[in-house]
Amino acid sequence: AAACERDQHERVAALAAEALAGGGEDGGALAEAAAAVRVTSLILQEKYDAALACDPPPNAFQRAYCLYRKGEQEAALAVLEDAGTEDADVCRLRAQTLYRLRRAAEA
């Protein structure tokens, strides 16, 4: 079952890349949605370097999540702190990152 899911994410990433390459005059909203889908599908495949290398780049939470999963906690924390948002997911990832850095008191 996991292999089937992984194959679907690979297909989604490929379709999103095609949509981004197609562009077009009305491509603004479509390109933004396709970029978000592509980054998400790469993250779900655990292809963090590929997600980080996307153009346009992933949002701050996605960037921090990729860095966190790669074991780059200091870099992830810097991205989260620069994001300046108090979103629940950001707060949770920040707390997890601080815990991994052995700074749980700051979480």
mmCIF file of N, CA and C in Angstrom:
data_model
loop_
_atom_site.group_PDB
_atom_site.id
_atom_site.type_symbol
_atom_site.label_atom_id
_atom_site.label_comp_id
_atom_site.label_asym_id
_atom_site.label_seq_id
_atom_site.Cartn_x
_atom_site.Cartn_y
_atom_site.Cartn_z
ATOM 1 N N ALA A 1 0.823 -1.195 0.000
ATOM 2 C CA ALA A 1 0.000 0.000 0.000
ATOM 3 C C ALA A 1 0.867 1.258 0.000
ATOM 4 N N ALA A 2 1.964 1.225 0.771
ATOM 5 C CA ALA A 2 2.840 2.400 0.828
ATOM 6 C C ALA A 2 3.461 2.678 -0.532
ATOM 7 N N ALA A 3 3.799 1.622 -1.254
ATOM 8 C CA ALA A 3 4.399 1.799 -2.579
ATOM 9 C C ALA A 3 3.406 2.468 -3.527
ATOM 10 N N CYS A 4 2.138 2.081 -3.422
ATOM 11 C CA CYS A 4 1.112 2.712 -4.267
ATOM 12 C C CYS A 4 1.011 4.197 -3.963
ATOM 13 N N GLU A 5 1.002 4.536 -2.674
ATOM 14 C CA GLU A 5 0.927 5.943 -2.301
ATOM 15 C C GLU A 5 2.134 6.699 -2.817
ATOM 16 N N ARG A 6 3.324 6.105 -2.685
ATOM 17 C CA ARG A 6 4.536 6.772 -3.147
ATOM 18 C C ARG A 6 4.474 7.006 -4.653
ATOM 19 N N ASP A 7 3.983 6.030 -5.410
ATOM 20 C CA ASP A 7 3.866 6.190 -6.852
ATOM 21 C C ASP A 7 2.920 7.331 -7.192
ATOM 22 N N GLN A 8 1.846 7.487 -6.441
ATOM 23 C CA GLN A 8 0.914 8.568 -6.703
ATOM 24 C C GLN A 8 1.568 9.917 -6.435
ATOM 25 N N HIS A 9 2.358 10.015 -5.377
ATOM 26 C CA HIS A 9 3.030 11.276 -5.079
ATOM 27 C C HIS A 9 4.034 11.627 -6.165
ATOM 28 N N GLU A 10 4.717 10.620 -6.708
ATOM 29 C CA GLU A 10 5.660 10.875 -7.791
ATOM 30 C C GLU A 10 4.922 11.398 -9.023
ATOM 31 N N ARG A 11 3.774 10.808 -9.300
ATOM 32 C CA ARG A 11 2.973 11.257 -10.451
ATOM 33 C C ARG A 11 2.471 12.688 -10.229
ATOM 34 N N VAL A 12 2.015 12.971 -9.032
ATOM 35 C CA VAL A 12 1.534 14.323 -8.715
ATOM 36 C C VAL A 12 2.661 15.333 -8.883
ATOM 37 N N ALA A 13 3.860 15.001 -8.399
ATOM 38 C CA ALA A 13 5.001 15.913 -8.536
ATOM 39 C C ALA A 13 5.316 16.157 -10.008
ATOM 40 N N ALA A 14 5.252 15.108 -10.814
ATOM 41 C CA ALA A 14 5.529 15.246 -12.246
ATOM 42 C C ALA A 14 4.477 16.115 -12.929
ATOM 43 N N LEU A 15 3.202 15.904 -12.596
ATOM 44 C CA LEU A 15 2.129 16.715 -13.190
ATOM 45 C C LEU A 15 2.245 18.175 -12.773
ATOM 46 N N ALA A 16 2.597 18.410 -11.520
ATOM 47 C CA ALA A 16 2.763 19.784 -11.053
ATOM 48 C C ALA A 16 3.924 20.458 -11.775
ATOM 49 N N ALA A 17 5.006 19.723 -11.989
ATOM 50 C CA ALA A 17 6.153 20.278 -12.715
ATOM 51 C C ALA A 17 5.756 20.632 -14.150
ATOM 52 N N GLU A 18 4.938 19.773 -14.766
ATOM 53 C CA GLU A 18 4.459 20.065 -16.125
ATOM 54 C C GLU A 18 3.599 21.332 -16.130
ATOM 55 N N ALA A 19 2.727 21.461 -15.143
ATOM 56 C CA ALA A 19 1.873 22.648 -15.058
ATOM 57 C C ALA A 19 2.715 23.900 -14.885
ATOM 58 N N LEU A 20 3.767 23.814 -14.083
ATOM 59 C CA LEU A 20 4.650 24.971 -13.886
ATOM 60 C C LEU A 20 5.392 25.322 -15.165
ATOM 61 N N ALA A 21 5.814 24.309 -15.916
ATOM 62 C CA ALA A 21 6.544 24.548 -17.159
ATOM 63 C C ALA A 21 5.632 25.164 -18.210
ATOM 64 N N GLY A 22 4.330 24.790 -18.181
ATOM 65 C CA GLY A 22 3.372 25.306 -19.164
ATOM 66 C C GLY A 22 3.093 26.775 -18.995
ATOM 67 N N GLY A 23 3.075 27.225 -17.753
ATOM 68 C CA GLY A 23 2.873 28.650 -17.465
ATOM 69 C C GLY A 23 1.622 29.212 -18.096
ATOM 70 N N GLY A 24 1.770 29.966 -19.165
ATOM 71 C CA GLY A 24 0.633 30.599 -19.821
ATOM 72 C C GLY A 24 0.358 31.974 -19.228
ATOM 73 N N GLU A 25 -0.530 32.719 -19.881
ATOM 74 C CA GLU A 25 -0.834 34.067 -19.427
ATOM 75 C C GLU A 25 -1.611 34.089 -18.121
ATOM 76 N N ASP A 26 -2.478 33.096 -17.919
ATOM 77 C CA ASP A 26 -3.275 33.049 -16.693
ATOM 78 C C ASP A 26 -2.602 32.163 -15.644
ATOM 79 N N GLY A 27 -1.307 31.990 -15.756
ATOM 80 C CA GLY A 27 -0.572 31.052 -14.929
ATOM 81 C C GLY A 27 -0.321 31.474 -13.498
ATOM 82 N N GLY A 28 -0.656 32.694 -13.107
ATOM 83 C CA GLY A 28 -0.354 33.163 -11.758
ATOM 84 C C GLY A 28 -0.893 32.269 -10.671
ATOM 85 N N ALA A 29 -2.202 32.152 -10.589
ATOM 86 C CA ALA A 29 -2.827 31.337 -9.545
ATOM 87 C C ALA A 29 -2.553 29.863 -9.772
ATOM 88 N N LEU A 30 -2.594 29.428 -11.028
ATOM 89 C CA LEU A 30 -2.328 28.031 -11.345
ATOM 90 C C LEU A 30 -0.889 27.665 -10.992
ATOM 91 N N ALA A 31 0.036 28.542 -11.313
ATOM 92 C CA ALA A 31 1.444 28.283 -11.015
ATOM 93 C C ALA A 31 1.678 28.209 -9.512
ATOM 94 N N GLU A 32 1.023 29.091 -8.775
ATOM 95 C CA GLU A 32 1.161 29.091 -7.320
ATOM 96 C C GLU A 32 0.627 27.787 -6.724
ATOM 97 N N ALA A 33 -0.514 27.348 -7.196
ATOM 98 C CA ALA A 33 -1.105 26.100 -6.708
ATOM 99 C C ALA A 33 -0.246 24.904 -7.107
ATOM 100 N N ALA A 34 0.228 24.889 -8.346
ATOM 101 C CA ALA A 34 1.061 23.782 -8.818
ATOM 102 C C ALA A 34 2.363 23.714 -8.034
ATOM 103 N N ALA A 35 2.944 24.862 -7.708
ATOM 104 C CA ALA A 35 4.184 24.890 -6.924
ATOM 105 C C ALA A 35 3.956 24.318 -5.530
ATOM 106 N N ALA A 36 2.842 24.700 -4.915
ATOM 107 C CA ALA A 36 2.528 24.193 -3.580
ATOM 108 C C ALA A 36 2.305 22.686 -3.606
ATOM 109 N N VAL A 37 1.606 22.199 -4.617
ATOM 110 C CA VAL A 37 1.355 20.762 -4.748
ATOM 111 C C VAL A 37 2.661 20.016 -4.981
ATOM 112 N N ARG A 38 3.507 20.570 -5.818
ATOM 113 C CA ARG A 38 4.785 19.911 -6.116
ATOM 114 C C ARG A 38 5.638 19.793 -4.861
ATOM 115 N N VAL A 39 5.765 20.865 -4.095
ATOM 116 C CA VAL A 39 6.564 20.839 -2.869
ATOM 117 C C VAL A 39 5.989 19.822 -1.885
ATOM 118 N N THR A 40 4.670 19.845 -1.719
ATOM 119 C CA THR A 40 4.026 18.917 -0.788
ATOM 120 C C THR A 40 4.252 17.477 -1.207
ATOM 121 N N SER A 41 4.132 17.186 -2.492
ATOM 122 C CA SER A 41 4.328 15.813 -2.944
ATOM 123 C C SER A 41 5.781 15.363 -2.754
ATOM 124 N N LEU A 42 6.728 16.258 -2.944
ATOM 125 C CA LEU A 42 8.135 15.907 -2.707
ATOM 126 C C LEU A 42 8.389 15.652 -1.223
ATOM 127 N N ILE A 43 7.782 16.450 -0.358
ATOM 128 C CA ILE A 43 7.930 16.242 1.081
ATOM 129 C C ILE A 43 7.339 14.893 1.476
ATOM 130 N N LEU A 44 6.173 14.552 0.933
ATOM 131 C CA LEU A 44 5.542 13.279 1.260
ATOM 132 C C LEU A 44 6.367 12.087 0.773
ATOM 133 N N GLN A 45 7.213 12.315 -0.229
ATOM 134 C CA GLN A 45 8.120 11.273 -0.711
ATOM 135 C C GLN A 45 9.446 11.287 0.045
ATOM 136 N N GLU A 46 9.573 12.187 1.004
ATOM 137 C CA GLU A 46 10.785 12.370 1.792
ATOM 138 C C GLU A 46 11.977 12.805 0.928
ATOM 139 N N LYS A 47 11.692 13.572 -0.109
ATOM 140 C CA LYS A 47 12.711 14.132 -0.996
ATOM 141 C C LYS A 47 12.921 15.585 -0.595
ATOM 142 N N TYR A 48 13.534 15.750 0.570
ATOM 143 C CA TYR A 48 13.647 17.082 1.172
ATOM 144 C C TYR A 48 14.564 18.008 0.389
ATOM 145 N N ASP A 49 15.664 17.498 -0.119
ATOM 146 C CA ASP A 49 16.569 18.347 -0.916
ATOM 147 C C ASP A 49 15.868 18.840 -2.178
ATOM 148 N N ALA A 50 15.108 17.953 -2.819
ATOM 149 C CA ALA A 50 14.385 18.342 -4.031
ATOM 150 C C ALA A 50 13.323 19.393 -3.701
ATOM 151 N N ALA A 51 12.634 19.225 -2.573
ATOM 152 C CA ALA A 51 11.623 20.206 -2.174
ATOM 153 C C ALA A 51 12.259 21.563 -1.901
ATOM 154 N N LEU A 52 13.413 21.555 -1.247
ATOM 155 C CA LEU A 52 14.104 22.811 -0.941
ATOM 156 C C LEU A 52 14.615 23.504 -2.200
ATOM 157 N N ALA A 53 14.880 22.725 -3.246
ATOM 158 C CA ALA A 53 15.435 23.278 -4.480
ATOM 159 C C ALA A 53 14.360 23.758 -5.454
ATOM 160 N N CYS A 54 13.094 23.618 -5.107
ATOM 161 C CA CYS A 54 12.015 24.015 -6.017
ATOM 162 C C CYS A 54 12.057 25.501 -6.326
ATOM 163 N N ASP A 55 11.583 25.827 -7.518
ATOM 164 C CA ASP A 55 11.434 27.207 -7.932
ATOM 165 C C ASP A 55 9.999 27.385 -8.405
ATOM 166 N N PRO A 56 9.188 28.156 -7.734
ATOM 167 C CA PRO A 56 9.491 28.989 -6.580
ATOM 168 C C PRO A 56 9.732 28.153 -5.332
ATOM 169 N N PRO A 57 10.472 28.727 -4.381
ATOM 170 C CA PRO A 57 10.828 27.972 -3.176
ATOM 171 C C PRO A 57 9.617 27.684 -2.300
ATOM 172 N N PRO A 58 9.732 26.661 -1.461
ATOM 173 C CA PRO A 58 8.635 26.352 -0.544
ATOM 174 C C PRO A 58 8.418 27.477 0.460
ATOM 175 N N ASN A 59 7.246 27.469 1.105
ATOM 176 C CA ASN A 59 6.989 28.495 2.112
ATOM 177 C C ASN A 59 7.861 28.237 3.345
ATOM 178 N N ALA A 60 7.838 29.146 4.288
ATOM 179 C CA ALA A 60 8.738 29.062 5.447
ATOM 180 C C ALA A 60 8.523 27.784 6.247
ATOM 181 N N PHE A 61 7.261 27.396 6.467
ATOM 182 C CA PHE A 61 7.002 26.181 7.232
ATOM 183 C C PHE A 61 7.554 24.960 6.510
ATOM 184 N N GLN A 62 7.301 24.853 5.212
ATOM 185 C CA GLN A 62 7.794 23.714 4.449
ATOM 186 C C GLN A 62 9.320 23.674 4.443
ATOM 187 N N ARG A 63 9.932 24.833 4.291
ATOM 188 C CA ARG A 63 11.398 24.916 4.292
ATOM 189 C C ARG A 63 11.941 24.444 5.645
ATOM 190 N N ALA A 64 11.350 24.948 6.730
ATOM 191 C CA ALA A 64 11.796 24.560 8.070
ATOM 192 C C ALA A 64 11.564 23.078 8.316
ATOM 193 N N TYR A 65 10.436 22.552 7.852
ATOM 194 C CA TYR A 65 10.137 21.129 8.035
ATOM 195 C C TYR A 65 11.175 20.267 7.320
ATOM 196 N N CYS A 66 11.514 20.639 6.096
ATOM 197 C CA CYS A 66 12.527 19.881 5.343
ATOM 198 C C CYS A 66 13.863 19.902 6.079
ATOM 199 N N LEU A 67 14.261 21.056 6.535
ATOM 200 C CA LEU A 67 15.528 21.168 7.267
ATOM 201 C C LEU A 67 15.484 20.349 8.548
ATOM 202 N N TYR A 68 14.368 20.393 9.267
ATOM 203 C CA TYR A 68 14.187 19.620 10.492
ATOM 204 C C TYR A 68 14.333 18.125 10.203
ATOM 205 N N ARG A 69 13.670 17.655 9.156
ATOM 206 C CA ARG A 69 13.721 16.227 8.814
ATOM 207 C C ARG A 69 15.114 15.804 8.347
ATOM 208 N N LYS A 70 15.889 16.742 7.801
ATOM 209 C CA LYS A 70 17.260 16.439 7.384
ATOM 210 C C LYS A 70 18.240 16.485 8.553
ATOM 211 N N GLY A 71 17.750 16.866 9.734
ATOM 212 C CA GLY A 71 18.615 16.940 10.906
ATOM 213 C C GLY A 71 19.317 18.271 11.060
ATOM 214 N N GLU A 72 18.888 19.264 10.324
ATOM 215 C CA GLU A 72 19.492 20.593 10.380
ATOM 216 C C GLU A 72 18.634 21.491 11.273
ATOM 217 N N GLN A 73 18.609 21.163 12.570
ATOM 218 C CA GLN A 73 17.722 21.846 13.500
ATOM 219 C C GLN A 73 18.019 23.333 13.652
ATOM 220 N N GLU A 74 19.274 23.720 13.710
ATOM 221 C CA GLU A 74 19.613 25.143 13.857
ATOM 222 C C GLU A 74 19.077 25.946 12.679
ATOM 223 N N ALA A 75 19.259 25.418 11.471
ATOM 224 C CA ALA A 75 18.760 26.107 10.280
ATOM 225 C C ALA A 75 17.240 26.157 10.281
ATOM 226 N N ALA A 76 16.596 25.060 10.684
ATOM 227 C CA ALA A 76 15.132 25.020 10.750
ATOM 228 C C ALA A 76 14.619 26.055 11.743
ATOM 229 N N LEU A 77 15.261 26.136 12.891
ATOM 230 C CA LEU A 77 14.845 27.097 13.910
ATOM 231 C C LEU A 77 14.994 28.531 13.404
ATOM 232 N N ALA A 78 16.068 28.808 12.700
ATOM 233 C CA ALA A 78 16.274 30.151 12.146
ATOM 234 C C ALA A 78 15.165 30.516 11.167
ATOM 235 N N VAL A 79 14.766 29.571 10.316
ATOM 236 C CA VAL A 79 13.687 29.822 9.356
ATOM 237 C C VAL A 79 12.382 30.090 10.097
ATOM 238 N N LEU A 80 12.097 29.277 11.113
ATOM 239 C CA LEU A 80 10.857 29.441 11.879
ATOM 240 C C LEU A 80 10.816 30.787 12.595
ATOM 241 N N GLU A 81 11.927 31.195 13.150
ATOM 242 C CA GLU A 81 11.960 32.470 13.864
ATOM 243 C C GLU A 81 11.857 33.650 12.910
ATOM 244 N N ASP A 82 12.424 33.511 11.713
ATOM 245 C CA ASP A 82 12.306 34.567 10.706
ATOM 246 C C ASP A 82 10.894 34.665 10.138
ATOM 247 N N ALA A 83 10.143 33.564 10.191
ATOM 248 C CA ALA A 83 8.789 33.548 9.628
ATOM 249 C C ALA A 83 7.874 34.505 10.369
ATOM 250 N N GLY A 84 8.086 34.660 11.664
ATOM 251 C CA GLY A 84 7.319 35.616 12.444
ATOM 252 C C GLY A 84 5.834 35.326 12.537
ATOM 253 N N THR A 85 5.456 34.076 12.469
ATOM 254 C CA THR A 85 4.044 33.715 12.576
ATOM 255 C C THR A 85 3.815 32.854 13.806
ATOM 256 N N GLU A 86 2.617 32.894 14.314
ATOM 257 C CA GLU A 86 2.260 32.088 15.480
ATOM 258 C C GLU A 86 1.286 30.983 15.098
ATOM 259 N N ASP A 87 1.322 30.551 13.861
ATOM 260 C CA ASP A 87 0.493 29.453 13.384
ATOM 261 C C ASP A 87 0.757 28.215 14.244
ATOM 262 N N ALA A 88 -0.278 27.419 14.485
ATOM 263 C CA ALA A 88 -0.150 26.240 15.358
ATOM 264 C C ALA A 88 0.904 25.265 14.851
ATOM 265 N N ASP A 89 0.959 25.039 13.540
ATOM 266 C CA ASP A 89 1.953 24.114 12.990
ATOM 267 C C ASP A 89 3.364 24.649 13.177
ATOM 268 N N VAL A 90 3.530 25.943 12.985
ATOM 269 C CA VAL A 90 4.839 26.569 13.168
ATOM 270 C C VAL A 90 5.268 26.454 14.629
ATOM 271 N N CYS A 91 4.346 26.741 15.533
ATOM 272 C CA CYS A 91 4.662 26.641 16.974
ATOM 273 C C CYS A 91 5.036 25.215 17.369
ATOM 274 N N ARG A 92 4.305 24.240 16.835
ATOM 275 C CA ARG A 92 4.589 22.836 17.140
ATOM 276 C C ARG A 92 5.968 22.428 16.608
ATOM 277 N N LEU A 93 6.274 22.809 15.367
ATOM 278 C CA LEU A 93 7.569 22.460 14.786
ATOM 279 C C LEU A 93 8.696 23.177 15.528
ATOM 280 N N ARG A 94 8.457 24.406 15.929
ATOM 281 C CA ARG A 94 9.458 25.149 16.698
ATOM 282 C C ARG A 94 9.741 24.437 18.020
ATOM 283 N N ALA A 95 8.689 23.990 18.699
ATOM 284 C CA ALA A 95 8.862 23.273 19.971
ATOM 285 C C ALA A 95 9.623 21.964 19.768
ATOM 286 N N GLN A 96 9.291 21.220 18.719
ATOM 287 C CA GLN A 96 9.997 19.970 18.432
ATOM 288 C C GLN A 96 11.471 20.234 18.124
ATOM 289 N N THR A 97 11.709 21.292 17.381
ATOM 290 C CA THR A 97 13.082 21.637 17.017
ATOM 291 C C THR A 97 13.883 22.019 18.258
ATOM 292 N N LEU A 98 13.299 22.824 19.118
ATOM 293 C CA LEU A 98 13.979 23.204 20.362
ATOM 294 C C LEU A 98 14.248 21.981 21.230
ATOM 295 N N TYR A 99 13.305 21.046 21.268
ATOM 296 C CA TYR A 99 13.499 19.816 22.041
ATOM 297 C C TYR A 99 14.694 19.038 21.504
ATOM 298 N N ARG A 100 14.782 18.910 20.186
ATOM 299 C CA ARG A 100 15.914 18.185 19.592
ATOM 300 C C ARG A 100 17.244 18.895 19.842
ATOM 301 N N LEU A 101 17.179 20.194 20.002
ATOM 302 C CA LEU A 101 18.394 20.970 20.292
ATOM 303 C C LEU A 101 18.709 20.993 21.801
ATOM 304 N N ARG A 102 17.927 20.240 22.560
ATOM 305 C CA ARG A 102 18.075 20.166 24.011
ATOM 306 C C ARG A 102 17.845 21.520 24.664
ATOM 307 N N ARG A 103 16.878 22.250 24.103
ATOM 308 C CA ARG A 103 16.499 23.559 24.634
ATOM 309 C C ARG A 103 15.002 23.555 24.955
ATOM 310 N N ALA A 104 14.534 22.469 25.553
ATOM 311 C CA ALA A 104 13.108 22.285 25.818
ATOM 312 C C ALA A 104 12.523 23.387 26.689
ATOM 313 N N ALA A 105 13.305 23.965 27.558
ATOM 314 C CA ALA A 105 12.794 25.030 28.429
ATOM 315 C C ALA A 105 12.305 26.229 27.618
ATOM 316 N N GLU A 106 12.852 26.416 26.425
ATOM 317 C CA GLU A 106 12.458 27.534 25.566
ATOM 318 C C GLU A 106 11.200 27.229 24.753
ATOM 319 N N ALA A 107 10.846 25.960 24.705
ATOM 320 C CA ALA A 107 9.686 25.561 23.888
ATOM 321 C C ALA A 107 8.431 26.058 24.553
#
